[in-house]
Every structure is written in C-alpha cells, then in structure tokens.
mmCIF file of C-alpha atoms in Angstrom:
data_model
loop_
_atom_site.group_PDB
_atom_site.id
_atom_site.type_symbol
_atom_site.label_atom_id
_atom_site.label_comp_id
_atom_site.label_asym_id
_atom_site.label_seq_id
_atom_site.Cartn_x
_atom_site.Cartn_y
_atom_site.Cartn_z
ATOM 1 C CA UNK A 1 39.956 111.685 68.623
ATOM 2 C CA UNK A 2 38.666 109.777 65.633
ATOM 3 C CA UNK A 3 39.300 110.080 61.969
ATOM 4 C CA UNK A 4 37.069 108.490 59.372
ATOM 5 C CA UNK A 5 37.158 108.692 55.641
ATOM 6 C CA UNK A 6 35.656 106.959 52.670
ATOM 7 C CA UNK A 7 37.777 105.944 49.695
ATOM 8 C CA UNK A 8 35.752 105.077 46.660
ATOM 9 C CA UNK A 9 37.391 103.440 43.656
ATOM 10 C CA UNK A 10 36.259 104.946 40.385
ATOM 11 C CA UNK A 11 37.338 104.656 36.743
ATOM 12 C CA UNK A 12 39.656 107.676 37.363
ATOM 13 C CA UNK A 13 41.222 106.246 40.515
ATOM 14 C CA UNK A 14 40.377 106.733 44.152
ATOM 15 C CA UNK A 15 38.147 109.534 45.509
ATOM 16 C CA UNK A 16 38.243 110.384 49.205
ATOM 17 C CA UNK A 17 35.637 112.052 51.316
ATOM 18 C CA UNK A 18 35.608 112.969 54.945
ATOM 19 C CA UNK A 19 32.744 111.341 56.734
ATOM 20 C CA UNK A 20 30.806 111.981 59.912
ATOM 21 C CA UNK A 21 29.829 108.806 61.768
ATOM 22 C CA UNK A 22 27.619 110.551 64.345
ATOM 23 C CA UNK A 23 24.403 109.300 62.646
ATOM 24 C CA UNK A 24 25.730 105.784 62.016
ATOM 25 C CA UNK A 25 24.302 103.409 64.618
ATOM 26 C CA UNK A 26 24.786 99.992 63.007
ATOM 27 C CA UNK A 27 27.147 98.241 60.587
ATOM 28 C CA UNK A 28 24.281 98.283 58.086
ATOM 29 C CA UNK A 29 24.125 102.075 58.366
ATOM 30 C CA UNK A 30 27.863 102.272 57.732
ATOM 31 C CA UNK A 31 27.563 100.007 54.678
ATOM 32 C CA UNK A 32 24.751 102.150 53.294
ATOM 33 C CA UNK A 33 26.814 105.283 53.767
ATOM 34 C CA UNK A 34 29.678 103.617 51.890
ATOM 35 C CA UNK A 35 27.364 102.566 49.056
ATOM 36 C CA UNK A 36 26.183 106.110 48.683
ATOM 37 C CA UNK A 37 29.754 107.158 47.970
ATOM 38 C CA UNK A 38 29.892 104.960 44.873
ATOM 39 C CA UNK A 39 26.831 105.148 42.573
ATOM 40 C CA UNK A 40 28.440 102.632 40.272
ATOM 41 C CA UNK A 41 28.743 99.970 43.004
ATOM 42 C CA UNK A 42 32.487 100.061 42.867
ATOM 43 C CA UNK A 43 34.716 99.165 45.876
ATOM 44 C CA UNK A 44 34.443 101.603 48.776
ATOM 45 C CA UNK A 45 36.735 101.490 51.787
ATOM 46 C CA UNK A 46 35.736 103.017 55.105
ATOM 47 C CA UNK A 47 38.887 103.840 57.028
ATOM 48 C CA UNK A 48 38.603 104.555 60.767
ATOM 49 C CA UNK A 49 41.301 105.261 63.309
ATOM 50 C CA UNK A 50 41.358 106.341 66.935
ATOM 51 C CA UNK A 51 44.349 108.265 68.227
ATOM 52 C CA UNK A 52 46.988 105.644 67.451
ATOM 53 C CA UNK A 53 45.115 103.005 69.517
ATOM 54 C CA UNK A 54 43.432 101.007 66.683
ATOM 55 C CA UNK A 55 42.326 101.255 63.069
ATOM 56 C CA UNK A 56 39.622 99.581 61.111
ATOM 57 C CA UNK A 57 38.874 98.983 57.457
ATOM 58 C CA UNK A 58 35.444 98.226 56.169
ATOM 59 C CA UNK A 59 35.178 97.199 52.539
ATOM 60 C CA UNK A 60 31.922 97.386 50.653
ATOM 61 C CA UNK A 61 31.709 95.977 47.171
ATOM 62 C CA UNK A 62 28.324 96.793 45.682
ATOM 63 C CA UNK A 63 25.513 94.945 47.502
ATOM 64 C CA UNK A 64 27.828 92.342 49.016
ATOM 65 C CA UNK A 65 28.044 92.103 52.802
ATOM 66 C CA UNK A 66 30.689 94.404 54.239
ATOM 67 C CA UNK A 67 34.075 92.904 54.997
ATOM 68 C CA UNK A 68 35.814 94.156 58.164
ATOM 69 C CA UNK A 69 39.310 94.225 59.627
ATOM 70 C CA UNK A 70 40.077 95.756 63.060
ATOM 71 C CA UNK A 71 43.703 96.012 64.221
ATOM 72 C CA UNK A 72 43.105 95.633 67.976
ATOM 73 C CA UNK A 73 39.695 94.312 69.006
ATOM 74 C CA UNK A 74 40.091 95.078 72.751
ATOM 75 C CA UNK A 75 41.058 98.714 72.067
ATOM 76 C CA UNK A 76 38.173 99.084 69.555
ATOM 77 C CA UNK A 77 35.697 97.567 72.032
ATOM 78 C CA UNK A 78 36.248 100.578 74.295
ATOM 79 C CA UNK A 79 35.082 103.035 71.659
ATOM 80 C CA UNK A 80 31.651 103.639 70.166
ATOM 81 C CA UNK A 81 32.889 103.313 66.580
ATOM 82 C CA UNK A 82 34.852 100.230 67.344
ATOM 83 C CA UNK A 83 31.852 98.550 68.951
ATOM 84 C CA UNK A 84 29.998 99.231 65.706
ATOM 85 C CA UNK A 85 32.522 97.074 63.840
ATOM 86 C CA UNK A 86 32.898 94.275 66.345
ATOM 87 C CA UNK A 87 30.040 91.976 65.353
ATOM 88 C CA UNK A 88 29.597 88.505 66.844
ATOM 89 C CA UNK A 89 30.750 87.021 63.534
ATOM 90 C CA UNK A 90 33.903 89.175 63.509
ATOM 91 C CA UNK A 91 34.722 88.082 67.079
ATOM 92 C CA UNK A 92 34.642 84.447 66.082
ATOM 93 C CA UNK A 93 31.277 83.585 67.489
ATOM 94 C CA UNK A 94 30.261 81.537 64.453
ATOM 95 C CA UNK A 95 30.978 77.911 63.530
ATOM 96 C CA UNK A 96 34.517 77.433 62.295
ATOM 97 C CA UNK A 97 36.049 80.411 64.030
ATOM 98 C CA UNK A 98 38.020 80.216 67.257
ATOM 99 C CA UNK A 99 35.071 78.555 69.049
ATOM 100 C CA UNK A 100 36.559 75.022 68.982
ATOM 101 C CA UNK A 101 38.585 75.129 72.206
ATOM 102 C CA UNK A 102 36.023 77.308 74.000
ATOM 103 C CA UNK A 103 33.138 74.925 73.174
ATOM 104 C CA UNK A 104 35.221 71.939 74.238
ATOM 105 C CA UNK A 105 35.869 73.694 77.551
ATOM 106 C CA UNK A 106 32.143 74.288 77.975
ATOM 107 C CA UNK A 107 31.506 70.604 77.301
ATOM 108 C CA UNK A 108 33.984 69.650 80.015
ATOM 109 C CA UNK A 109 32.111 71.874 82.404
ATOM 110 C CA UNK A 110 29.020 69.669 81.980
ATOM 111 C CA UNK A 111 26.994 71.718 79.496
ATOM 112 C CA UNK A 112 26.382 68.968 77.060
ATOM 113 C CA UNK A 113 23.200 70.433 75.597
ATOM 114 C CA UNK A 114 24.057 72.437 72.406
ATOM 115 C CA UNK A 115 21.450 75.081 73.194
ATOM 116 C CA UNK A 116 22.894 75.754 76.630
ATOM 117 C CA UNK A 117 26.312 76.353 75.131
ATOM 118 C CA UNK A 118 25.107 79.038 72.697
ATOM 119 C CA UNK A 119 22.886 80.616 75.390
ATOM 120 C CA UNK A 120 25.824 80.761 77.867
ATOM 121 C CA UNK A 121 28.113 82.143 75.186
ATOM 122 C CA UNK A 122 25.709 84.901 74.193
ATOM 123 C CA UNK A 123 24.784 85.916 77.743
ATOM 124 C CA UNK A 124 28.033 85.649 79.622
ATOM 125 C CA UNK A 125 31.293 85.136 77.790
ATOM 126 C CA UNK A 126 30.671 87.318 74.726
ATOM 127 C CA UNK A 127 31.959 90.584 76.095
ATOM 128 C CA UNK A 128 34.734 89.035 78.018
ATOM 129 C CA UNK A 129 36.294 87.310 75.033
ATOM 130 C CA UNK A 130 37.493 90.315 73.050
ATOM 131 C CA UNK A 131 41.148 89.667 72.115
ATOM 132 C CA UNK A 132 43.973 92.168 72.242
ATOM 133 C CA UNK A 133 44.774 91.332 68.631
ATOM 134 C CA UNK A 134 43.569 91.903 65.110
ATOM 135 C CA UNK A 135 40.170 90.460 64.132
ATOM 136 C CA UNK A 136 38.323 90.132 60.896
ATOM 137 C CA UNK A 137 39.224 89.646 57.282
ATOM 138 C CA UNK A 138 42.953 90.165 57.167
ATOM 139 C CA UNK A 139 42.887 89.461 53.376
ATOM 140 C CA UNK A 140 40.480 92.377 52.856
ATOM 141 C CA UNK A 141 43.007 94.334 50.749
ATOM 142 C CA UNK A 142 44.895 91.484 49.061
ATOM 143 C CA UNK A 143 43.453 92.165 45.564
ATOM 144 C CA UNK A 144 44.318 95.888 46.067
ATOM 145 C CA UNK A 145 47.989 95.219 46.704
ATOM 146 C CA UNK A 146 48.190 94.963 50.502
ATOM 147 C CA UNK A 147 48.851 91.436 51.683
ATOM 148 C CA UNK A 148 47.599 89.944 54.993
ATOM 149 C CA UNK A 149 51.110 90.079 56.370
ATOM 150 C CA UNK A 150 51.524 93.711 55.451
ATOM 151 C CA UNK A 151 48.150 94.685 56.904
ATOM 152 C CA UNK A 152 48.839 92.895 60.211
ATOM 153 C CA UNK A 153 52.255 94.573 60.446
ATOM 154 C CA UNK A 154 50.854 98.094 60.284
ATOM 155 C CA UNK A 155 50.979 100.300 63.390
ATOM 156 C CA UNK A 156 47.795 102.128 64.335
ATOM 157 C CA UNK A 157 49.622 105.512 64.255
ATOM 158 C CA UNK A 158 50.327 105.434 60.530
ATOM 159 C CA UNK A 159 48.177 102.623 59.163
ATOM 160 C CA UNK A 160 45.686 104.658 57.190
ATOM 161 C CA UNK A 161 48.445 106.670 55.509
ATOM 162 C CA UNK A 162 50.281 103.422 54.626
ATOM 163 C CA UNK A 163 47.156 101.849 53.243
ATOM 164 C CA UNK A 164 46.331 104.956 51.136
ATOM 165 C CA UNK A 165 49.916 105.069 49.876
ATOM 166 C CA UNK A 166 49.857 101.401 48.819
ATOM 167 C CA UNK A 167 46.543 102.086 47.008
ATOM 168 C CA UNK A 168 47.945 105.133 45.284
ATOM 169 C CA UNK A 169 45.446 107.256 47.151
ATOM 170 C CA UNK A 170 47.615 109.093 49.688
ATOM 171 C CA UNK A 171 47.113 112.515 48.086
ATOM 172 C CA UNK A 172 43.312 112.190 48.036
ATOM 173 C CA UNK A 173 43.274 110.938 51.593
ATOM 174 C CA UNK A 174 45.401 113.825 52.798
ATOM 175 C CA UNK A 175 42.969 116.323 51.326
ATOM 176 C CA UNK A 176 40.268 115.158 53.749
ATOM 177 C CA UNK A 177 42.444 114.739 56.759
#
C-alpha cells in the first residue's frame, strides 16, 4: 500500500493535500502536479511511502528541476511509483557520480571506446546496478531543518511523520493520512 501527499509551503505555514498518483507517468508529470499545489511558486514537497519498505521525497521549488531523495533504491525499483523517481541521473549514471570505478572496470575489460562504454551501460548494466541504499539529494531538506544525517537515519516506517514533525507540519499531514 502506498501513501502520497503534497506539502506546500505558504505564507501561513504548510498546507497538505492527499494526492493520487494514478495519472502520473513521469517525473515531469509529478513535478507539474506539485507546481499546481502552489500557485505562488513556493516550495512543494511530494512525500511518498510504501508499506514501511521505502520512502521518497521530491522537492519542487518553482520552475527549478525537481530534487529527489529515495531511502532504498532497490526496494523502490520494485514499485511503479519508485521507478518513477529512479532516474538515470539519480542512480549515478552521470559524470561525477559513482561511475568512476565502474567505468574503470569497463576499460579493463577492453572497451576503450567511450561510446561503447555508455552504450553498454545503458543497455545492460543499468537495471542491475540499483543499490540497496539511499540515492539522490540527501541535502534536500537541509534548509528546512532536516540535515543529511537525520534524513539518512530515518526508518521507512515513520519517516514521513518525522519529516512532517521537523517541518512543523505533522498536524496538516495527519489530516490527509
């Protein structure tokens, strides 16, 4: 079972709304849904959890690209909503992420052509490399009072409640639960 809610920051504090993700097919759709919750382009958080297995936070600030944090990528990869959040970029398939050792390994296997490396990575190893650990922007809530360390320490069973409490939004979140 899933639970998803939108928390929109307003001048008067946080406002929560229950949200259906059935019509959301892409991360772009999810970001658009979040933007609709805040006509003033304030911060909107999309909070998603699946039966104590994993949780995700998507942060949308105006027209900026969404920022994403997922507590357990492997668990999320086994769910439709989780797959929505697990972009190539989030899984470290961009320069500067955890590609270094993997690309070095590919070079040792004789694939010295840069194009072959990226083709092999996209076709074969992409789905197999989902870690059983958090992925994404672990500093997503730093400016809202939840540090990276605190976010990573949250258990999936009570994470959304803990996040809402730290934001001062636990009462509004409970109204939509």
